[in-house]
Coordinates of C-alpha atoms in Angstrom, one line a residue:
M8 CA 3.2 33.8 15.7
S9 CA 4.4 30.4 14.3
D10 CA 5.2 27.4 16.4
F11 CA 8.6 26.1 15.4
S12 CA 9.0 23.6 18.3
V13 CA 10.7 20.3 17.6
R14 CA 8.5 17.2 17.7
T15 CA 9.8 13.6 17.7
V16 CA 7.8 10.9 16.0
T17 CA 8.8 7.2 16.1
Y18 CA 7.7 4.9 13.3
G19 CA 8.1 1.2 12.9
V20 CA 10.4 -0.2 10.3
G21 CA 9.1 -1.4 7.0
S22 CA 10.8 -3.9 4.6
H23 CA 11.3 -4.3 0.9
S24 CA 12.1 -8.0 1.3
W25 CA 8.9 -8.7 -0.7
L26 CA 10.7 -7.4 -3.9
G27 CA 12.2 -10.4 -5.7
S28 CA 14.4 -8.2 -7.9
K29 CA 15.1 -4.6 -8.8
H30 CA 13.0 -5.0 -12.0
G31 CA 10.4 -2.3 -12.1
V32 CA 11.3 -0.3 -9.0
D33 CA 12.3 2.7 -11.0
E34 CA 8.9 2.7 -12.8
G35 CA 6.5 3.3 -9.9
I36 CA 3.1 4.5 -10.9
G37 CA 1.8 7.5 -9.0
C38 CA -1.5 7.3 -7.1
T39 CA -3.5 8.9 -4.3
L40 CA -4.4 6.8 -1.3
D41 CA -7.8 7.2 0.3
L42 CA -6.9 7.0 4.0
D43 CA -10.6 6.6 4.9
E44 CA -10.4 3.1 3.3
F45 CA -7.5 2.0 5.5
T46 CA -8.0 0.8 9.0
L47 CA -5.5 2.0 11.7
A48 CA -5.5 -1.2 13.7
T49 CA -5.2 -3.4 10.6
H50 CA -3.2 -1.4 8.0
Y51 CA -1.0 1.0 9.9
P52 CA -0.7 0.2 13.6
N53 CA 3.0 1.0 13.4
G54 CA 2.4 4.5 11.9
F55 CA 2.8 3.5 8.2
I56 CA 1.1 1.5 5.5
P57 CA 3.7 -1.1 4.6
A58 CA 5.3 -1.4 1.2
G59 CA 3.9 -4.4 -0.6
T60 CA 0.3 -3.8 0.4
V61 CA -2.0 -4.8 -2.5
L62 CA -4.0 -1.8 -3.8
A63 CA -7.1 -1.4 -5.8
I64 CA -8.8 1.6 -7.5
V65 CA -12.0 2.7 -5.8
T66 CA -14.3 2.9 -8.8
S67 CA -16.4 5.8 -7.4
S68 CA -13.5 8.1 -6.6
G69 CA -10.5 6.9 -8.6
L70 CA -8.5 6.9 -5.4
Y71 CA -6.6 3.8 -4.2
A72 CA -7.5 1.6 -1.2
P73 CA -6.5 -1.9 0.1
Y74 CA -7.5 -4.6 -2.4
D75 CA -10.3 -6.8 -1.1
D76 CA -11.6 -9.5 -3.5
G77 CA -14.7 -10.0 -1.4
N78 CA -15.7 -6.3 -1.7
V79 CA -16.5 -5.9 -5.4
P80 CA -19.5 -3.5 -4.8
A81 CA -17.1 -1.0 -3.1
G82 CA -15.0 -1.1 -6.2
V83 CA -11.9 -2.6 -4.6
G84 CA -12.2 -6.1 -5.9
T85 CA -9.6 -5.8 -8.7
A86 CA -6.0 -5.6 -7.7
A87 CA -4.0 -2.7 -9.3
G88 CA -0.6 -3.4 -7.9
H89 CA 1.7 -3.4 -4.8
L90 CA 2.5 -0.3 -2.8
L91 CA 6.1 0.5 -3.6
N92 CA 7.2 2.3 -0.4
N93 CA 6.0 2.6 3.1
V94 CA 3.5 5.5 3.5
Y95 CA 3.8 7.2 6.8
I96 CA 0.7 8.5 8.5
D97 CA 1.0 11.7 10.6
S98 CA -1.5 11.1 13.4
D99 CA -1.7 14.9 13.9
S100 CA -2.8 15.5 10.3
S101 CA -6.3 15.8 9.1
A102 CA -5.3 14.7 5.6
T103 CA -7.6 12.0 4.1
N104 CA -5.6 11.5 0.9
L105 CA -1.8 10.8 0.5
A106 CA 0.4 10.5 -2.5
A107 CA 2.1 7.2 -3.1
S108 CA 3.3 4.9 -5.9
F109 CA 2.8 1.3 -6.7
L110 CA 4.2 -1.4 -9.0
N111 CA 2.2 -3.6 -11.4
H112 CA 5.1 -5.1 -13.2
C113 CA 7.6 -6.7 -10.9
R114 CA 8.8 -9.8 -9.1
V115 CA 7.3 -10.5 -5.7
V116 CA 8.4 -12.8 -2.9
E117 CA 4.9 -13.7 -1.8
A118 CA 6.0 -15.0 1.7
N119 CA 7.4 -11.6 2.5
L120 CA 4.3 -9.5 1.7
P121 CA 2.6 -7.7 4.6
D122 CA 0.3 -9.9 6.6
F123 CA -3.1 -8.3 7.5
A124 CA -4.5 -11.5 9.1
G125 CA -6.5 -12.4 6.0
G126 CA -7.8 -8.9 5.6
A127 CA -7.9 -6.4 2.8
G128 CA -4.6 -5.6 1.3
E129 CA -3.3 -9.1 0.9
I130 CA -2.9 -11.0 -2.4
D131 CA -5.0 -14.0 -3.3
A132 CA -5.5 -16.1 -6.5
N133 CA -7.9 -13.6 -8.0
G134 CA -5.6 -10.7 -7.3
K135 CA -2.7 -12.5 -8.9
A136 CA -4.9 -13.0 -12.0
D137 CA -5.6 -9.2 -12.0
L138 CA -1.8 -8.6 -12.1
P139 CA -0.4 -10.7 -15.1
L140 CA 2.8 -8.7 -15.2
V141 CA 3.7 -9.6 -11.6
T142 CA 5.7 -12.7 -11.1
Y143 CA 5.1 -14.3 -7.7
V144 CA 7.8 -16.6 -6.2

């Protein structure tokens, strides 16, 4: 017998205020996030990975993880783009990968990007150099 009970889940609210224009938002690039590379307390304490998080491709798997310039050996030291939309994490799910999309050609209001207290997922000078088609204002 199936369980069709109603369950209520409350998530925090994300923001697209980091987008400096509509340019590129209809051209999101599909990717698969490796949730094992994201930290609950750092990257999604509100139940979602916020839009604007800087992503990198994990070289060993081809999956995406938070960009971390200081973690080149893990293959996440080259920025690939910014997560386009919030990615909600179902705490009851055993999924380790989630579909998402990112932008690597857009205008970004840097002051409005998610803040991970200097941790992985934030943009820095090297990340900006990796993303020549992104304009930071």
